mmCIF file of C-alpha atoms in Angstrom:
data_model
loop_
_atom_site.group_PDB
_atom_site.id
_atom_site.type_symbol
_atom_site.label_atom_id
_atom_site.label_comp_id
_atom_site.label_asym_id
_atom_site.label_seq_id
_atom_site.Cartn_x
_atom_site.Cartn_y
_atom_site.Cartn_z
ATOM 1 C CA MET A 1 0.000 0.000 0.000
ATOM 2 C CA ASN A 2 1.634 3.243 -1.193
ATOM 3 C CA LYS A 3 0.619 5.682 1.517
ATOM 4 C CA ARG A 4 1.896 8.769 -0.288
ATOM 5 C CA LYS A 5 -0.173 7.876 -3.326
ATOM 6 C CA ILE A 6 -3.246 7.391 -1.142
ATOM 7 C CA LEU A 7 -2.710 10.805 0.453
ATOM 8 C CA LEU A 8 -2.361 12.483 -2.940
ATOM 9 C CA VAL A 9 -5.515 10.847 -4.329
ATOM 10 C CA LEU A 10 -7.525 11.766 -1.233
ATOM 11 C CA GLY A 11 -6.299 15.353 -1.267
ATOM 12 C CA LEU A 12 -7.033 15.818 -4.962
ATOM 13 C CA SER A 13 -10.456 14.184 -4.589
ATOM 14 C CA ALA A 14 -11.489 16.632 -1.879
ATOM 15 C CA ALA A 15 -9.965 19.594 -3.716
ATOM 16 C CA ILE A 16 -11.690 18.809 -7.016
ATOM 17 C CA VAL A 17 -15.071 18.259 -5.399
ATOM 18 C CA SER A 18 -14.741 21.501 -3.430
ATOM 19 C CA LEU A 19 -14.490 23.299 -6.773
ATOM 20 C CA GLY A 20 -18.269 23.009 -6.740
ATOM 21 C CA GLN A 21 -18.236 25.769 -4.106
ATOM 22 C CA SER A 22 -15.930 28.254 -5.814
ATOM 23 C CA LEU A 23 -15.594 27.469 -9.515
ATOM 24 C CA TYR A 24 -18.641 29.324 -10.801
ATOM 25 C CA VAL A 25 -18.766 32.182 -8.279
ATOM 26 C CA PRO A 26 -17.310 34.693 -10.808
ATOM 27 C CA LEU A 27 -20.066 33.655 -13.230
ATOM 28 C CA LEU A 28 -23.020 34.422 -10.950
ATOM 29 C CA PRO A 29 -23.939 37.612 -12.861
ATOM 30 C CA ASP A 30 -23.950 35.664 -16.148
ATOM 31 C CA LEU A 31 -26.034 32.958 -14.490
ATOM 32 C CA GLN A 32 -28.574 35.524 -13.336
ATOM 33 C CA ARG A 33 -28.867 36.941 -16.833
ATOM 34 C CA ASP A 34 -29.042 33.619 -18.690
ATOM 35 C CA LEU A 35 -31.651 32.096 -16.373
ATOM 36 C CA HIS A 36 -33.659 35.339 -16.114
ATOM 37 C CA THR A 37 -33.742 35.260 -12.331
ATOM 38 C CA SER A 38 -32.941 37.408 -9.296
ATOM 39 C CA LEU A 39 -29.613 37.916 -7.570
ATOM 40 C CA SER A 40 -30.970 36.443 -4.323
ATOM 41 C CA LEU A 41 -31.958 33.181 -6.037
ATOM 42 C CA VAL A 42 -28.579 32.976 -7.763
ATOM 43 C CA ASN A 43 -26.812 33.427 -4.426
ATOM 44 C CA LEU A 44 -29.082 30.747 -2.994
ATOM 45 C CA THR A 45 -27.420 28.217 -5.316
ATOM 46 C CA VAL A 46 -24.190 28.790 -3.371
ATOM 47 C CA THR A 47 -25.892 28.642 0.021
ATOM 48 C CA LEU A 48 -27.857 25.453 -0.636
ATOM 49 C CA PHE A 49 -24.764 23.585 -1.810
ATOM 50 C CA THR A 50 -22.926 24.515 1.396
ATOM 51 C CA VAL A 51 -25.900 23.708 3.650
ATOM 52 C CA ALA A 52 -26.369 20.303 2.003
ATOM 53 C CA MET A 53 -22.679 19.530 2.456
ATOM 54 C CA ALA A 54 -22.757 20.584 6.102
ATOM 55 C CA VAL A 55 -25.859 18.614 7.086
ATOM 56 C CA MET A 56 -24.722 15.468 5.289
ATOM 57 C CA GLN A 57 -21.453 15.445 7.250
ATOM 58 C CA VAL A 58 -23.416 14.526 10.370
ATOM 59 C CA VAL A 59 -25.679 12.087 8.509
ATOM 60 C CA LEU A 60 -22.883 10.257 6.697
ATOM 61 C CA GLY A 61 -20.388 10.063 9.584
ATOM 62 C CA PRO A 62 -21.977 7.043 11.322
ATOM 63 C CA VAL A 63 -22.687 5.448 7.928
ATOM 64 C CA VAL A 64 -19.006 5.619 7.002
ATOM 65 C CA ASP A 65 -18.070 4.132 10.385
ATOM 66 C CA ARG A 66 -20.494 1.237 9.908
ATOM 67 C CA SER A 67 -20.275 0.529 6.191
ATOM 68 C CA GLY A 68 -16.761 1.493 5.117
ATOM 69 C CA ARG A 69 -14.800 4.385 3.671
ATOM 70 C CA LYS A 70 -14.414 3.590 -0.014
ATOM 71 C CA ARG A 71 -17.882 2.024 -0.136
ATOM 72 C CA ILE A 72 -19.360 5.475 0.617
ATOM 73 C CA LEU A 73 -16.775 7.578 -1.220
ATOM 74 C CA ILE A 74 -17.400 6.215 -4.717
ATOM 75 C CA PRO A 75 -21.240 6.448 -4.655
ATOM 76 C CA GLY A 76 -20.885 9.973 -3.267
ATOM 77 C CA MET A 77 -18.650 10.965 -6.161
ATOM 78 C CA ILE A 78 -21.054 9.371 -8.650
ATOM 79 C CA ILE A 79 -23.915 11.442 -7.213
ATOM 80 C CA TYR A 80 -21.729 14.545 -7.385
ATOM 81 C CA VAL A 81 -20.824 13.938 -11.041
ATOM 82 C CA LEU A 82 -24.427 13.281 -12.116
ATOM 83 C CA ALA A 83 -25.688 16.338 -10.241
ATOM 84 C CA THR A 84 -22.929 18.492 -11.752
ATOM 85 C CA ILE A 85 -24.000 17.379 -15.219
ATOM 86 C CA GLY A 86 -27.551 18.284 -14.191
ATOM 87 C CA CYS A 87 -26.330 21.759 -13.194
ATOM 88 C CA MET A 88 -24.597 22.041 -16.540
ATOM 89 C CA PHE A 89 -27.834 21.472 -18.468
ATOM 90 C CA SER A 90 -30.195 23.341 -16.124
ATOM 91 C CA PHE A 91 -32.478 25.668 -18.075
ATOM 92 C CA SER A 92 -34.199 27.284 -15.080
ATOM 93 C CA ILE A 93 -33.201 28.505 -11.639
ATOM 94 C CA ASP A 94 -35.529 25.977 -9.974
ATOM 95 C CA MET A 95 -33.824 23.126 -11.790
ATOM 96 C CA LEU A 96 -30.400 24.460 -10.865
ATOM 97 C CA LEU A 97 -31.341 24.803 -7.195
ATOM 98 C CA VAL A 98 -32.452 21.156 -7.057
ATOM 99 C CA PHE A 99 -29.258 19.895 -8.667
ATOM 100 C CA ARG A 100 -27.107 22.084 -6.410
ATOM 101 C CA VAL A 101 -28.646 20.420 -3.348
ATOM 102 C CA ILE A 102 -28.004 16.963 -4.833
ATOM 103 C CA GLN A 103 -24.490 18.068 -5.779
ATOM 104 C CA GLY A 104 -23.812 19.110 -2.177
ATOM 105 C CA ILE A 105 -25.147 15.781 -0.881
ATOM 106 C CA GLY A 106 -22.752 13.854 -3.125
ATOM 107 C CA ALA A 107 -19.822 16.152 -2.424
ATOM 108 C CA ALA A 108 -20.247 15.768 1.345
ATOM 109 C CA ALA A 109 -18.886 12.221 1.318
ATOM 110 C CA VAL A 110 -15.517 13.194 -0.142
ATOM 111 C CA PRO A 111 -13.856 15.465 2.478
ATOM 112 C CA LEU A 112 -15.405 13.334 5.227
ATOM 113 C CA VAL A 113 -13.998 10.071 3.888
ATOM 114 C CA ALA A 114 -10.679 11.674 2.905
ATOM 115 C CA ALA A 115 -9.885 12.966 6.411
ATOM 116 C CA THR A 116 -11.105 9.699 7.947
ATOM 117 C CA MET A 117 -8.958 7.529 5.674
ATOM 118 C CA ILE A 118 -5.887 9.631 6.407
ATOM 119 C CA GLY A 119 -6.541 8.962 10.096
ATOM 120 C CA ASP A 120 -6.826 5.241 9.306
ATOM 121 C CA VAL A 121 -3.682 4.973 7.206
ATOM 122 C CA PHE A 122 -1.253 7.190 9.126
ATOM 123 C CA GLU A 123 -0.328 7.178 12.803
ATOM 124 C CA GLY A 124 1.557 9.437 15.200
ATOM 125 C CA GLU A 125 3.822 12.036 13.651
ATOM 126 C CA LYS A 126 3.069 10.813 10.132
ATOM 127 C CA ARG A 127 -0.640 11.467 10.724
ATOM 128 C CA ALA A 128 0.065 15.085 11.686
ATOM 129 C CA GLU A 129 2.266 15.635 8.647
ATOM 130 C CA SER A 130 -0.246 13.957 6.338
ATOM 131 C CA MET A 131 -3.174 16.003 7.670
ATOM 132 C CA ALA A 132 -1.088 19.119 7.080
ATOM 133 C CA THR A 133 -0.360 18.100 3.490
ATOM 134 C CA TYR A 134 -4.027 17.240 2.938
ATOM 135 C CA GLN A 135 -5.117 20.622 4.300
ATOM 136 C CA MET A 136 -2.670 22.353 1.961
ATOM 137 C CA ILE A 137 -3.954 20.478 -1.107
ATOM 138 C CA LEU A 138 -7.560 21.129 -0.111
ATOM 139 C CA GLY A 139 -6.822 24.821 0.380
ATOM 140 C CA ILE A 140 -5.647 25.211 -3.203
ATOM 141 C CA SER A 141 -9.194 24.790 -4.486
ATOM 142 C CA PRO A 142 -10.798 27.966 -3.064
ATOM 143 C CA ALA A 143 -7.651 29.882 -4.037
ATOM 144 C CA VAL A 144 -7.647 28.933 -7.724
ATOM 145 C CA GLY A 145 -11.301 27.935 -8.231
ATOM 146 C CA PRO A 146 -12.621 31.424 -9.055
ATOM 147 C CA LEU A 147 -9.671 32.013 -11.391
ATOM 148 C CA ILE A 148 -10.252 28.763 -13.300
ATOM 149 C CA GLY A 149 -13.996 29.368 -13.386
ATOM 150 C CA GLY A 150 -13.498 32.878 -14.721
ATOM 151 C CA LEU A 151 -11.186 31.688 -17.497
ATOM 152 C CA ILE A 152 -13.456 28.831 -18.576
ATOM 153 C CA GLY A 153 -16.600 30.928 -18.172
ATOM 154 C CA SER A 154 -15.247 33.694 -20.378
ATOM 155 C CA VAL A 155 -15.138 31.173 -23.225
ATOM 156 C CA SER A 156 -18.058 28.787 -22.607
ATOM 157 C CA GLY A 157 -20.148 30.312 -19.813
ATOM 158 C CA TYR A 158 -21.348 28.601 -16.666
ATOM 159 C CA THR A 159 -22.135 25.396 -18.584
ATOM 160 C CA GLY A 160 -18.444 25.104 -19.423
ATOM 161 C CA ALA A 161 -17.468 25.646 -15.784
ATOM 162 C CA PHE A 162 -19.817 22.891 -14.613
ATOM 163 C CA GLY A 163 -18.604 20.693 -17.460
ATOM 164 C CA PHE A 164 -15.017 21.110 -16.305
ATOM 165 C CA ALA A 165 -16.058 20.272 -12.727
ATOM 166 C CA ALA A 166 -17.828 17.105 -13.888
ATOM 167 C CA ALA A 167 -14.975 15.939 -16.126
ATOM 168 C CA SER A 168 -12.292 16.472 -13.480
ATOM 169 C CA ALA A 169 -14.439 14.675 -10.878
ATOM 170 C CA VAL A 170 -14.865 11.676 -13.218
ATOM 171 C CA LEU A 171 -11.089 11.399 -13.644
ATOM 172 C CA ILE A 172 -10.351 11.498 -9.928
ATOM 173 C CA MET A 173 -13.267 9.140 -9.212
ATOM 174 C CA PHE A 174 -11.823 6.396 -11.412
ATOM 175 C CA THR A 175 -8.387 7.034 -9.914
ATOM 176 C CA ALA A 176 -9.848 6.597 -6.427
ATOM 177 C CA LEU A 177 -11.764 3.494 -7.502
ATOM 178 C CA PHE A 178 -8.615 1.668 -8.603
ATOM 179 C CA LEU A 179 -5.981 3.065 -6.232
ATOM 180 C CA LEU A 180 -7.678 3.479 -2.864
ATOM 181 C CA PRO A 181 -8.033 0.497 -0.515
ATOM 182 C CA GLU A 182 -10.723 0.040 2.120
ATOM 183 C CA THR A 183 -9.213 1.226 5.402
ATOM 184 C CA MET A 184 -12.015 0.963 7.970
ATOM 185 C CA PRO A 185 -10.948 -0.531 11.318
ATOM 186 C CA THR A 186 -13.273 -3.468 11.912
ATOM 187 C CA ILE A 187 -12.157 -4.598 15.358
ATOM 188 C CA SER A 188 -12.143 -2.607 18.570
ATOM 189 C CA THR A 189 -8.648 -2.385 20.035
ATOM 190 C CA THR A 190 -10.022 -2.729 23.565
ATOM 191 C CA THR A 191 -12.760 -5.377 23.353
ATOM 192 C CA GLY A 192 -11.774 -7.272 20.242
ATOM 193 C CA LYS A 193 -15.290 -6.750 18.893
ATOM 194 C CA ARG A 194 -16.736 -4.353 16.406
ATOM 195 C CA LYS A 195 -18.491 -1.457 18.092
ATOM 196 C CA GLN A 196 -22.156 -0.761 17.540
ATOM 197 C CA LEU A 197 -22.210 2.827 16.372
ATOM 198 C CA GLY A 198 -25.078 5.276 16.384
ATOM 199 C CA LEU A 199 -26.267 7.975 18.758
ATOM 200 C CA LYS A 200 -23.788 6.681 21.344
ATOM 201 C CA ALA A 201 -20.971 7.750 19.066
ATOM 202 C CA PHE A 202 -22.246 11.325 19.044
ATOM 203 C CA GLY A 203 -22.607 11.188 22.821
ATOM 204 C CA ARG A 204 -19.014 10.025 23.254
ATOM 205 C CA ILE A 205 -17.737 12.890 21.110
ATOM 206 C CA PHE A 206 -19.640 15.607 22.980
ATOM 207 C CA GLN A 207 -18.970 14.086 26.401
ATOM 208 C CA SER A 208 -15.242 14.038 25.734
ATOM 209 C CA LYS A 209 -13.303 17.107 26.879
ATOM 210 C CA THR A 210 -11.070 16.702 23.831
ATOM 211 C CA GLY A 211 -14.056 16.553 21.515
ATOM 212 C CA ARG A 212 -15.668 19.682 22.946
ATOM 213 C CA VAL A 213 -12.464 21.722 22.842
ATOM 214 C CA LEU A 214 -11.628 20.704 19.277
ATOM 215 C CA LEU A 215 -15.134 21.432 18.015
ATOM 216 C CA LEU A 216 -15.034 24.877 19.636
ATOM 217 C CA SER A 217 -11.592 25.511 18.142
ATOM 218 C CA GLY A 218 -12.765 24.478 14.669
ATOM 219 C CA PHE A 219 -15.807 26.759 14.814
ATOM 220 C CA VAL A 220 -13.790 29.784 15.953
ATOM 221 C CA LEU A 221 -10.881 29.222 13.572
ATOM 222 C CA TYR A 222 -13.075 29.005 10.485
ATOM 223 C CA ASP A 223 -15.173 31.934 11.685
ATOM 224 C CA LEU A 224 -11.902 33.883 11.896
ATOM 225 C CA PHE A 225 -10.710 32.863 8.445
ATOM 226 C CA TYR A 226 -14.000 33.600 6.726
ATOM 227 C CA THR A 227 -14.282 36.904 8.544
ATOM 228 C CA PHE A 228 -11.160 37.936 6.640
ATOM 229 C CA ILE A 229 -12.394 36.452 3.365
ATOM 230 C CA VAL A 230 -15.714 38.301 3.616
ATOM 231 C CA PHE A 231 -14.651 41.628 5.136
ATOM 232 C CA LEU A 232 -11.130 42.142 3.803
ATOM 233 C CA PRO A 233 -12.489 43.632 0.541
ATOM 234 C CA THR A 234 -14.643 46.058 2.549
ATOM 235 C CA ILE A 235 -11.709 47.083 4.770
ATOM 236 C CA LEU A 236 -9.404 47.649 1.796
ATOM 237 C CA ALA A 237 -12.012 49.524 -0.229
ATOM 238 C CA SER A 238 -13.167 51.790 2.600
ATOM 239 C CA GLN A 239 -9.758 52.620 4.087
ATOM 240 C CA TYR A 240 -7.543 52.630 0.990
ATOM 241 C CA ASN A 241 -9.977 52.951 -1.936
ATOM 242 C CA LEU A 242 -8.552 49.891 -3.673
ATOM 243 C CA GLY A 243 -10.161 48.396 -6.750
ATOM 244 C CA ALA A 244 -11.360 44.843 -7.236
ATOM 245 C CA ALA A 245 -8.174 43.645 -8.963
ATOM 246 C CA THR A 246 -5.870 44.842 -6.173
ATOM 247 C CA ILE A 247 -8.208 43.500 -3.497
ATOM 248 C CA GLY A 248 -8.052 40.126 -5.256
ATOM 249 C CA VAL A 249 -4.256 40.133 -4.891
ATOM 250 C CA PHE A 250 -4.528 40.754 -1.142
ATOM 251 C CA SER A 251 -7.034 37.915 -0.797
ATOM 252 C CA LEU A 252 -4.704 35.633 -2.741
ATOM 253 C CA VAL A 253 -1.834 36.561 -0.385
ATOM 254 C CA LEU A 254 -3.990 35.572 2.595
ATOM 255 C CA MET A 255 -4.754 32.197 1.001
ATOM 256 C CA ALA A 256 -1.141 31.601 -0.029
ATOM 257 C CA PHE A 257 0.290 32.176 3.453
ATOM 258 C CA ASN A 258 -2.480 30.045 4.910
ATOM 259 C CA LEU A 259 -1.394 27.182 2.654
ATOM 260 C CA VAL A 260 2.239 27.610 3.699
ATOM 261 C CA GLY A 261 1.208 27.511 7.358
ATOM 262 C CA SER A 262 -0.886 24.383 6.747
ATOM 263 C CA LYS A 263 2.051 22.603 5.175
ATOM 264 C CA LEU A 264 4.430 23.501 8.018
ATOM 265 C CA SER A 265 1.882 22.548 10.684
ATOM 266 C CA GLY A 266 2.923 18.906 10.460
ATOM 267 C CA LYS A 267 6.531 19.738 11.294
ATOM 268 C CA LEU A 268 5.452 21.877 14.241
ATOM 269 C CA GLN A 269 3.217 19.105 15.605
ATOM 270 C CA THR A 270 6.022 16.592 15.171
ATOM 271 C CA LYS A 271 8.372 18.810 17.173
ATOM 272 C CA ILE A 272 6.194 19.868 20.135
ATOM 273 C CA GLY A 273 3.033 17.747 19.840
ATOM 274 C CA SER A 274 -0.429 18.490 18.455
ATOM 275 C CA VAL A 275 -2.019 19.810 21.660
ATOM 276 C CA LYS A 276 0.870 22.167 22.420
ATOM 277 C CA SER A 277 0.822 23.306 18.802
ATOM 278 C CA LEU A 278 -2.857 24.255 19.011
ATOM 279 C CA PHE A 279 -2.358 25.959 22.396
ATOM 280 C CA TRP A 280 0.590 28.141 21.389
ATOM 281 C CA VAL A 281 -0.604 28.847 17.853
ATOM 282 C CA SER A 282 -3.919 30.096 19.278
ATOM 283 C CA PHE A 283 -2.030 32.757 21.232
ATOM 284 C CA PHE A 284 -0.008 33.660 18.149
ATOM 285 C CA ILE A 285 -3.283 34.081 16.263
ATOM 286 C CA VAL A 286 -4.550 36.462 18.951
ATOM 287 C CA ALA A 287 -1.303 38.438 18.675
ATOM 288 C CA SER A 288 -1.546 38.566 14.874
ATOM 289 C CA LEU A 289 -5.117 39.862 15.067
ATOM 290 C CA VAL A 290 -4.134 42.605 17.532
ATOM 291 C CA ILE A 291 -1.274 43.549 15.226
ATOM 292 C CA PHE A 292 -3.671 43.635 12.279
ATOM 293 C CA VAL A 293 -6.016 46.057 14.047
ATOM 294 C CA PHE A 294 -3.190 48.595 14.479
ATOM 295 C CA ALA A 295 -1.399 47.796 11.218
ATOM 296 C CA ALA A 296 -4.558 48.337 9.167
ATOM 297 C CA GLN A 297 -4.625 51.967 10.332
ATOM 298 C CA LEU A 298 -0.959 52.710 9.600
ATOM 299 C CA SER A 299 -0.357 51.890 5.959
ATOM 300 C CA LEU A 300 -1.128 49.423 3.209
ATOM 301 C CA ILE A 301 2.291 47.806 3.644
ATOM 302 C CA THR A 302 1.850 47.162 7.374
ATOM 303 C CA LEU A 303 -1.655 45.824 6.689
ATOM 304 C CA LEU A 304 -0.224 43.419 4.113
ATOM 305 C CA ILE A 305 2.455 42.169 6.526
ATOM 306 C CA ALA A 306 -0.130 41.633 9.274
ATOM 307 C CA LEU A 307 -2.361 39.830 6.774
ATOM 308 C CA MET A 308 0.505 37.491 5.843
ATOM 309 C CA LEU A 309 1.113 36.742 9.511
ATOM 310 C CA THR A 310 -2.566 36.048 10.193
ATOM 311 C CA GLY A 311 -2.863 33.758 7.186
ATOM 312 C CA PHE A 312 0.275 31.871 8.191
ATOM 313 C CA VAL A 313 -0.584 31.253 11.862
ATOM 314 C CA SER A 314 -4.182 30.291 11.074
ATOM 315 C CA GLY A 315 -2.783 27.791 8.574
ATOM 316 C CA LEU A 316 -0.613 26.306 11.316
ATOM 317 C CA ALA A 317 -3.742 25.588 13.370
ATOM 318 C CA MET A 318 -6.102 24.151 10.745
ATOM 319 C CA PRO A 319 -4.641 20.613 10.430
ATOM 320 C CA VAL A 320 -4.317 20.149 14.204
ATOM 321 C CA MET A 321 -8.000 19.531 14.997
ATOM 322 C CA PRO A 322 -8.574 16.639 12.548
ATOM 323 C CA THR A 323 -5.243 15.126 13.635
ATOM 324 C CA LEU A 324 -6.286 15.078 17.291
ATOM 325 C CA LEU A 325 -9.807 13.865 16.501
ATOM 326 C CA SER A 326 -8.400 10.955 14.478
ATOM 327 C CA ALA A 327 -6.262 9.890 17.408
ATOM 328 C CA GLU A 328 -8.965 10.327 20.068
ATOM 329 C CA PHE A 329 -11.908 8.649 18.302
ATOM 330 C CA VAL A 330 -10.726 5.526 16.513
ATOM 331 C CA GLN A 331 -13.941 3.515 16.095
ATOM 332 C CA GLU A 332 -16.032 6.691 15.734
ATOM 333 C CA ARG A 333 -13.472 8.408 13.493
ATOM 334 C CA ALA A 334 -15.809 9.244 10.588
ATOM 335 C CA THR A 335 -18.564 10.359 12.949
ATOM 336 C CA ALA A 336 -16.121 12.678 14.733
ATOM 337 C CA MET A 337 -14.885 14.062 11.409
ATOM 338 C CA GLY A 338 -18.462 14.583 10.257
ATOM 339 C CA VAL A 339 -19.399 16.525 13.386
ATOM 340 C CA TYR A 340 -16.195 18.557 13.123
ATOM 341 C CA ASN A 341 -16.825 19.393 9.461
ATOM 342 C CA PHE A 342 -20.386 20.412 10.276
ATOM 343 C CA VAL A 343 -19.202 22.698 13.069
ATOM 344 C CA ARG A 344 -16.534 24.360 10.958
ATOM 345 C CA TYR A 345 -19.089 24.976 8.208
ATOM 346 C CA LEU A 346 -21.203 26.673 10.866
ATOM 347 C CA GLY A 347 -18.190 28.843 11.653
ATOM 348 C CA MET A 348 -17.940 29.822 7.984
ATOM 349 C CA ALA A 349 -21.637 30.670 7.905
ATOM 350 C CA ALA A 350 -21.458 32.634 11.176
ATOM 351 C CA ALA A 351 -18.638 34.918 9.991
ATOM 352 C CA PRO A 352 -20.684 37.179 7.677
ATOM 353 C CA MET A 353 -23.638 37.275 10.103
ATOM 354 C CA ILE A 354 -21.542 38.251 13.136
ATOM 355 C CA GLY A 355 -19.454 40.636 11.072
ATOM 356 C CA SER A 356 -22.482 42.377 9.608
ATOM 357 C CA ILE A 357 -23.453 43.334 13.177
ATOM 358 C CA LEU A 358 -20.001 44.288 14.472
ATOM 359 C CA TYR A 359 -18.427 46.081 11.514
ATOM 360 C CA PRO A 360 -21.072 48.826 11.090
ATOM 361 C CA ILE A 361 -20.826 49.581 14.813
ATOM 362 C CA GLY A 362 -17.076 49.625 15.398
ATOM 363 C CA GLY A 363 -15.335 49.012 12.091
ATOM 364 C CA THR A 364 -12.164 46.941 11.810
ATOM 365 C CA ALA A 365 -11.176 47.349 15.470
ATOM 366 C CA LEU A 366 -14.404 45.889 16.859
ATOM 367 C CA LEU A 367 -14.742 43.176 14.204
ATOM 368 C CA ILE A 368 -11.195 41.841 14.550
ATOM 369 C CA GLY A 369 -11.038 42.570 18.280
ATOM 370 C CA VAL A 370 -14.064 40.406 19.051
ATOM 371 C CA THR A 371 -12.662 37.681 16.803
ATOM 372 C CA ALA A 372 -9.390 37.824 18.746
ATOM 373 C CA ALA A 373 -11.350 37.449 21.984
ATOM 374 C CA PHE A 374 -13.055 34.329 20.603
ATOM 375 C CA VAL A 375 -9.663 32.818 19.739
ATOM 376 C CA GLY A 376 -8.395 33.704 23.202
ATOM 377 C CA VAL A 377 -11.251 31.728 24.746
ATOM 378 C CA THR A 378 -10.356 28.689 22.650
ATOM 379 C CA ALA A 379 -6.708 29.017 23.686
ATOM 380 C CA MET A 380 -7.702 28.857 27.351
ATOM 381 C CA ALA A 381 -9.984 25.899 26.606
ATOM 382 C CA THR A 382 -7.119 24.108 24.841
ATOM 383 C CA ARG A 383 -5.038 24.520 27.974
ATOM 384 C CA GLN A 384 -7.250 21.860 29.589
ATOM 385 C CA LEU A 385 -5.837 19.293 27.159
ATOM 386 C CA LEU A 386 -2.194 19.954 28.017
ATOM 387 C CA PRO A 387 -0.606 17.138 30.059
ATOM 388 C CA ARG A 388 -0.003 17.986 33.695
ATOM 389 C CA LYS A 389 3.498 18.078 35.087
ATOM 390 C CA SER A 390 2.863 14.859 36.994
ATOM 391 C CA GLU A 391 1.844 13.137 33.749
ATOM 392 C CA GLN A 392 4.914 14.461 31.939
ATOM 393 C CA THR A 393 7.305 13.169 34.605
ATOM 394 C CA ALA A 394 5.519 9.832 35.074
#
């Protein structure tokens, strides 16, 4: 079993499927015109896809734990491909909305199974490094998706963008079919019997101190990251009167440094451990956010440097949570990953809602300051997971 090849296939599978979220975003105005619909309904096609993905994480988690990883992955990708083709040939907004929901349902299986299989295949330090590499590959998709969609859409419209998404998903699906093994643990390491999974699995996750802290950390971290994605254009336009093209460069810088941080996260976890990594990186994130508040007022250069720092340290944190969840919940691994994915999607969704309340009241200082406070709370919560001195010397 070539573990590196498995990691690459899993990372590319999740990245290609996640193109369904970002690939056609630049083409929303064209979509509105071609389907003779409203902007709100066009935006709903993005929302419904994300909601379907989020909800199905929780639904599919126990199924993956009971039935197998690959056995759920391939049907999920088939559903995604068929729904994407349906989106491609949709001639009305109602038809597109239906296929976007189905597309999200199929897509949900891929990141869930990918993170779970990485937890199955790799152990210890290799698991941390592999999760970091996976997070980096997955992060490429939202960075380049709008660019690819814009290039394809300028030639063949939104149908071409969906066609590209379907074709690339078919290629990676057949690659996964032939190269990925089934990795589900079938025997409990403690009882020698296969566990009966269901609602008890959810209870174990929420009753665990580790589970609660990691879910809180995931929610806050992705709320933080999407706060920058959503409000960075507003900050740059209002304070420095930048145009869309320049704002796009700043957003790309944020994504790029986040990917670098994600890749280096594995090395950091290997050196000091995953829990210590999350604890100390959380404080560095708070520091970077405080720096950003002041730097944003000074000059565009200081804002850019603070943005690089924030992207980098948040990238260091992102692979830590799935790494720790994989180690803590072995028999319930997919269920834990599903709950975690659902919670981080909630964090993404909460960012624009919370920000729309805070930013009009207090601008950048209040928006980023409150976010820093949230991260500070998670840092103190993470402290509970650090081994005590007596445990370290035992």
